[in-house]
Coordinates of C-alpha atoms in Angstrom, one line a residue:
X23 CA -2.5 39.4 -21.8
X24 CA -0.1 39.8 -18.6
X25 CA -0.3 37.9 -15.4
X26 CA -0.5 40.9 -13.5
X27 CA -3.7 41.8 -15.7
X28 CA -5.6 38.7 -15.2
X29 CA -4.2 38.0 -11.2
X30 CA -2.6 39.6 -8.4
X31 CA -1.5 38.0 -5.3
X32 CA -3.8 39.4 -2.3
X33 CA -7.0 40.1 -2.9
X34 CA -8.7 42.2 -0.3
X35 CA -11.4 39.9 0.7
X36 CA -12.8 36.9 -0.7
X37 CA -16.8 35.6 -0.6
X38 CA -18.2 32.3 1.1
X39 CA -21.5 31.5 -0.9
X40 CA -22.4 28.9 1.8
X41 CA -23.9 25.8 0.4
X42 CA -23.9 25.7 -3.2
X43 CA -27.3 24.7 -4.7
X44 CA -29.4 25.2 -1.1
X45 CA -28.5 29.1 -0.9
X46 CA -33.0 29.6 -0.4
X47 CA -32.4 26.6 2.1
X48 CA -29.9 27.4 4.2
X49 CA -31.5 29.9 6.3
X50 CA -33.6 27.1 7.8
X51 CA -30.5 25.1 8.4
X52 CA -28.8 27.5 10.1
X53 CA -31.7 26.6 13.0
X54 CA -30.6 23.6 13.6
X55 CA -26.6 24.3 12.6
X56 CA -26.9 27.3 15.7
X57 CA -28.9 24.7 18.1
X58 CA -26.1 21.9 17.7
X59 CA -23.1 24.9 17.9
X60 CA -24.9 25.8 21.4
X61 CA -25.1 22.5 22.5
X62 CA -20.8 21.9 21.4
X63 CA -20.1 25.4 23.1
X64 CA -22.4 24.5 26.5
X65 CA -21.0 21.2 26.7
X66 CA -17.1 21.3 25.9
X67 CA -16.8 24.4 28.5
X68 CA -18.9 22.3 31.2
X69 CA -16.1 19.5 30.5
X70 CA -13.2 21.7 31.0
X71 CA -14.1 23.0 34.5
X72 CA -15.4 20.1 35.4
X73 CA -11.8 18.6 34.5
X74 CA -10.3 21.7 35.9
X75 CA -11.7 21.5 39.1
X76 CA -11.8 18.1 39.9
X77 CA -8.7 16.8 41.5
X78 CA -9.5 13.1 41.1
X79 CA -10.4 13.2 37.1
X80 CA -6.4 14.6 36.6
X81 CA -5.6 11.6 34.9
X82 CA -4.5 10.8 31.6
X83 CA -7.7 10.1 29.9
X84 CA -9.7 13.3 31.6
X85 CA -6.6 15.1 30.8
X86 CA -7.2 14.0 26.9
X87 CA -10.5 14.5 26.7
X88 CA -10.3 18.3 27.9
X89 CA -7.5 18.6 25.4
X90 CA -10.4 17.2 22.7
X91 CA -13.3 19.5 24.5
X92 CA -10.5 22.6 24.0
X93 CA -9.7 21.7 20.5
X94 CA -13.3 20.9 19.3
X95 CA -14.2 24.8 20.8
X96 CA -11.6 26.1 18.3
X97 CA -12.8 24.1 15.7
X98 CA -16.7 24.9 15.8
X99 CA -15.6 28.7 17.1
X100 CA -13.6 29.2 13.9
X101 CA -16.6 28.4 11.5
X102 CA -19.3 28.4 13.2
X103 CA -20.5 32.2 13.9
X104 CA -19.5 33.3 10.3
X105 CA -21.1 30.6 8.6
X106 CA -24.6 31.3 10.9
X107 CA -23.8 35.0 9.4
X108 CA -23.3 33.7 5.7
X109 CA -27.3 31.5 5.7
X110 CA -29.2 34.2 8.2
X111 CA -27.4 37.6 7.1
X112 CA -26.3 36.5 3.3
X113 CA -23.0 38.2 4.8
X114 CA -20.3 35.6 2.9
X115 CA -17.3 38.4 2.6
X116 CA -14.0 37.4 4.2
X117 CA -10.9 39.3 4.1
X118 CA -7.7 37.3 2.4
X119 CA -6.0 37.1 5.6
X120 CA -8.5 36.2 7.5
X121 CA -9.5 33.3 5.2
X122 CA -5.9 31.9 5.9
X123 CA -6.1 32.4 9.4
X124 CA -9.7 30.4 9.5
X125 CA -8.2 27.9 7.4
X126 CA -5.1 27.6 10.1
X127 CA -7.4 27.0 12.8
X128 CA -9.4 24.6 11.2
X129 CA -6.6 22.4 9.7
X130 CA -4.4 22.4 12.6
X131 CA -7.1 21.5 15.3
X132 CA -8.3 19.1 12.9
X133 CA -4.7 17.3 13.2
X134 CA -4.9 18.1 16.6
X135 CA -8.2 16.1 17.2
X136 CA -6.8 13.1 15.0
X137 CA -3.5 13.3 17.5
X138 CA -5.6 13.7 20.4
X139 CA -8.2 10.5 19.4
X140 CA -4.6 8.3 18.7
X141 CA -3.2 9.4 21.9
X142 CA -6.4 8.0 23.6
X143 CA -6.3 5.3 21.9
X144 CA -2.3 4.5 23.1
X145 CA -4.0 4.9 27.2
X146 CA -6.6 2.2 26.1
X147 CA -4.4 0.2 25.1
X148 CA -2.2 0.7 28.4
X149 CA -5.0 0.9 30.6
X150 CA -6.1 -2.6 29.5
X151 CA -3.0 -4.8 28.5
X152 CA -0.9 -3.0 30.6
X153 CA -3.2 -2.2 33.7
X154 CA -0.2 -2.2 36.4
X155 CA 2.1 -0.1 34.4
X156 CA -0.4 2.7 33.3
X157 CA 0.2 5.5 35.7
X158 CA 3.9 4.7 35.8
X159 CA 4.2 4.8 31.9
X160 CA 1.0 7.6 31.2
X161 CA 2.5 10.2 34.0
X162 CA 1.1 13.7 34.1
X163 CA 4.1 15.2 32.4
X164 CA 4.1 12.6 29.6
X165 CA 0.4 13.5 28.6
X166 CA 1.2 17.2 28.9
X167 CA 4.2 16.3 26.6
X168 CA 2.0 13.9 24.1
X169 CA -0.6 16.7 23.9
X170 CA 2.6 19.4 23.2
X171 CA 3.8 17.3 20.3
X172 CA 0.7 16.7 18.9
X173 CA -0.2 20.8 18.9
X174 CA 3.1 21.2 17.4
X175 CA 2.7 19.2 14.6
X176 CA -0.3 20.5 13.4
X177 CA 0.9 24.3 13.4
X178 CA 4.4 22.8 11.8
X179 CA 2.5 20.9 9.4
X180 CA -0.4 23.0 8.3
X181 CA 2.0 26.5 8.4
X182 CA 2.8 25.8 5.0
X183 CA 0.0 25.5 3.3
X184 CA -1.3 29.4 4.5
X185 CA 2.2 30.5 3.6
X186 CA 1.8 29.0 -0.1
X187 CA -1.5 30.3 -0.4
X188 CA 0.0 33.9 0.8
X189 CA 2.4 33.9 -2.5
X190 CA 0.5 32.8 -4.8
X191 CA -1.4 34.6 -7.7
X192 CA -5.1 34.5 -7.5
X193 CA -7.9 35.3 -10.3
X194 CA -10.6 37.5 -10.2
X195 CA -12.7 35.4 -10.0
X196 CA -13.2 35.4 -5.5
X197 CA -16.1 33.2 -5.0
X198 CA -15.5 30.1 -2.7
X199 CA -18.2 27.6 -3.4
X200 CA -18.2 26.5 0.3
X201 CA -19.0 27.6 3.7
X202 CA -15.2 28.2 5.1
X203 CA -12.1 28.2 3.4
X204 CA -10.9 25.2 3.2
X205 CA -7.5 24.3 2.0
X206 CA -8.6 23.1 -1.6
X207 CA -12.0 25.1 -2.2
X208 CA -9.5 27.9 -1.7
X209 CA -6.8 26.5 -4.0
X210 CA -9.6 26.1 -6.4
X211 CA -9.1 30.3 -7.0
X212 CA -5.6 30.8 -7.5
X213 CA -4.6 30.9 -11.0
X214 CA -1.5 29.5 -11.2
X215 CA 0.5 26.2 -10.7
X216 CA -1.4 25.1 -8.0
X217 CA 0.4 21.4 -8.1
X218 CA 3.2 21.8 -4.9
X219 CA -0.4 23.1 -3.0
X220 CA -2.1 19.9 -4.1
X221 CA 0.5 17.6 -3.4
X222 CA 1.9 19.1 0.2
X223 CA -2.1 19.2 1.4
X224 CA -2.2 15.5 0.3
X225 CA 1.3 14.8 2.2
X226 CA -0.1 16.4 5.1
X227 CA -3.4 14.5 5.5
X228 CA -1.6 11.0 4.6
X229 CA 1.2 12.3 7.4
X230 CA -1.7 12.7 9.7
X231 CA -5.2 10.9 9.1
X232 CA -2.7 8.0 7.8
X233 CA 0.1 7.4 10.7
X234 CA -3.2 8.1 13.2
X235 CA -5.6 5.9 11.7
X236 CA -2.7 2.9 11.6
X237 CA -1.7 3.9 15.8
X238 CA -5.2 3.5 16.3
X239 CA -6.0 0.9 14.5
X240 CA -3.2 -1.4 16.1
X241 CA -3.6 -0.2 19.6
X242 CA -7.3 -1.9 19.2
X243 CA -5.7 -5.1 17.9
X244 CA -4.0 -5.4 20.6
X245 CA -6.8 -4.6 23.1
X246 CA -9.0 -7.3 20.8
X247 CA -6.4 -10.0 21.4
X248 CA -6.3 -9.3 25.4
X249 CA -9.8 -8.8 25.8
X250 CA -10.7 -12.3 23.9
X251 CA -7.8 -13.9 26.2
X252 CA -10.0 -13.1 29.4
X253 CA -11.9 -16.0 30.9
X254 CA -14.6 -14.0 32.5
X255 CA -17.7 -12.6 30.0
X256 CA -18.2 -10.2 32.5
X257 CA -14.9 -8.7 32.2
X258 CA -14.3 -8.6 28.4
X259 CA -18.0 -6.9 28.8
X260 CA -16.3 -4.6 31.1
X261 CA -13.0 -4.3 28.6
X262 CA -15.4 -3.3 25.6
X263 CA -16.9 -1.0 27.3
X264 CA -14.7 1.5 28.0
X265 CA -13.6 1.4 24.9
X266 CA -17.0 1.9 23.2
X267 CA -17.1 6.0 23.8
X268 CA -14.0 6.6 22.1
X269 CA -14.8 3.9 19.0
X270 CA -18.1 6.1 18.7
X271 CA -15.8 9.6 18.6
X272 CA -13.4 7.9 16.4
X273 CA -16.3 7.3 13.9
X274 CA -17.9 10.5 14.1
X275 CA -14.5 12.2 13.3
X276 CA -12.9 10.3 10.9
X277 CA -15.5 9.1 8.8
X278 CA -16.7 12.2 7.6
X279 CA -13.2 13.7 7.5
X280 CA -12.3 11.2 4.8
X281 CA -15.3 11.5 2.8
X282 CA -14.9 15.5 2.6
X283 CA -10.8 14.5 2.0
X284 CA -11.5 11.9 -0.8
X285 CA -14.8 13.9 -2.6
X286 CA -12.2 16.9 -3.0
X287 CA -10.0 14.9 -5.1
X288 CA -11.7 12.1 -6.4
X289 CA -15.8 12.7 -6.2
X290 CA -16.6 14.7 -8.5
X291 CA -19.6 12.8 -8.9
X292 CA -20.6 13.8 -5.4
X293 CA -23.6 16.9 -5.8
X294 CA -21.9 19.8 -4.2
X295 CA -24.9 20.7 -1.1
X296 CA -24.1 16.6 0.0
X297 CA -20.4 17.7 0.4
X298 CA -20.6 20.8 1.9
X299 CA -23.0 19.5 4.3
X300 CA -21.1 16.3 4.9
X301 CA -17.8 19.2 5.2
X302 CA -20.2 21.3 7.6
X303 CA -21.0 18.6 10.1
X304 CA -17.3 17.3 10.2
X305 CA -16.4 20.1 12.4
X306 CA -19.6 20.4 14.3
X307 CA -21.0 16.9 15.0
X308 CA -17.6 15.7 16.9
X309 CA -17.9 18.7 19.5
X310 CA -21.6 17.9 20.1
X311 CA -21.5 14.3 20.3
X312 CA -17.9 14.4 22.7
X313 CA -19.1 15.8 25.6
X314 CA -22.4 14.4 25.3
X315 CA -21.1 10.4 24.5
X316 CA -18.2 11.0 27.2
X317 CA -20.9 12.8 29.6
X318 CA -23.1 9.1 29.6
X319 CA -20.3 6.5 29.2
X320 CA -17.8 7.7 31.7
X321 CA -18.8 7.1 34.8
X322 CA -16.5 8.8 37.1
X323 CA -17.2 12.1 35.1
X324 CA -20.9 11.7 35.3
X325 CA -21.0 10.7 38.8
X326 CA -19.4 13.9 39.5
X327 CA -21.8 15.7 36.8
X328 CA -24.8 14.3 38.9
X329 CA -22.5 15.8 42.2
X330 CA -22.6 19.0 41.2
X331 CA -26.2 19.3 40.3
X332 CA -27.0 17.8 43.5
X333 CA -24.6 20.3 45.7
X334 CA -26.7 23.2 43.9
X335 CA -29.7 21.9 44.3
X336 CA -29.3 21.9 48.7

């Protein structure tokens, strides 16, 4: 039997099942799913204007965290309202291209996010071991430029995995046993030689999670060895504290982005529902918890939070 028999290269629309093995379930977690996507949308927006409009927060790590609050609207935009329409509507069908193009957004934010979190991570690490230097070093148009780069390379990097998805041969067999097209649950379809797919999606997420995780990673060493240098409890109290916000976003990000990464290719032992569930809160627990964790820790944004509230209220 022919190739062109068994396969042809674009088909018209592919179909989302949701969560594989809770598809009775699912319409009761969508309550809680639409609750938590209200709480990401509400929140990230109120960060942005309040960032926008507040002179005094245009500093490097209130110009980050709006860059996070944008990129974590993308991220729980691009998923979010089709997969409510997939558990409440049973509505899973997705045109080919527009598979690809929800699969751009979410693996390019998601470097995005990883760039953004490393790139905080670097103005800790100024802010506290090189205090007196941080405003000269961390100008305006270096974050602006930091934020560029890291935008860059997640379009750059990610382009090519939509593009060898584009050319490729795919069964007929269209059902994606997840509740987005992800890069791999959407490899999973084509039928044939998916290895230069496989091995470019894991060059890309050991180019990113890897080189971001070891930035990170020795930016708090160094933070660690200055703070345990100080003489003063009260100050290394201080010191860990304003680091303690962004260790909690770090961990809600990256810990379930490497358990979806490494059940993909190694966990086959993993029950499907735990990771599409685990894959499902990866790019909606991060844009709820951000605004919320930066909201209560950061006191010059909460201080002008309570501002606000109290300007309305006379």
């Amino acid at each position: 039997m022919s190739l062109n028999s068994t396969a042809f290269s674009h088909p018209p629309f592919l179909l989302l099942i949701g969560i594989p093995g809770l598809e009775k379930e699912q319409f009761w977690i969508a309550f809680p799913f639409c609750i938590m996507y209200a709480i990401a949308v509400l929140g990230n927006i109120a960060l942005l204007l309040i960032i926008m409009a507040e002179p005094s927060l245009h500093e490097p790590m209130y110009l980050f965290l709006a860059m996070l609050a944008f990129t974590d609207l993308v991220l729980s935009t691009s998923t979010l309202p089709k997969m409510l329409g997939i558990f409440w509507l049973g509505y899973g069908e997705i045109g080919f291209l527009c598979c690809l193009a929800q699969l751009f957004l979410i693996h390019t934010f998601s470097s995005v996010e990883s760039g953004v979190l490393m790139a905080m991570a670097l103005d800790r690490y100024i802010a506290i071991c090189h205090p007196l230097r941080h405003s000269s070093i961390l100008s305006v148009p270096v974050v602006v430029a930091l934020e560029s780069l890291v935008l860059v390379r997640g379009v750059l990097l990610v382009s090519p995995l939509c593009f060898l998805l584009h050319r490729m041969p795919f069964c007929q067999h269209h059902v994606i046993s997840h509740s987005y097209c992800e890069h791999m649950a959407v490899v999973k379809l084509v039928c044939g030689d998916t290895r230069v797919n496989v091995i470019y999606g894991l060059f890309v997420a050991f180019i990113v999670i890897g080189s971001d995780m070891i930035l990170i990673s020795v930016s708090y060493t160094m933070i660690l060895r200055v703070v345990m240098r100080l003489s003063s409890a009260e100050a290394r109290l201080k010191a860990f504290s304003t680091c303690a916000s962004h260790v909690c976003v770090i961990l809600a990000f990256y810990v379930p982005a490497l358990f979806t990464f490494l059940t993909h290719r190694f966990g086959q032992s993993i029950p499907p529902p735990v990771h599409i569930m685990v894959a499902n809160l990866y790019l909606l627990v991060p844009p709820v918890l951000n605004p919320i964790v930066y909201g209560v820790r950061t006191k010059k944004l909460w201080d002008r939070v309570v501002l606000l509230f109290q300007q309305k209220g006379n």
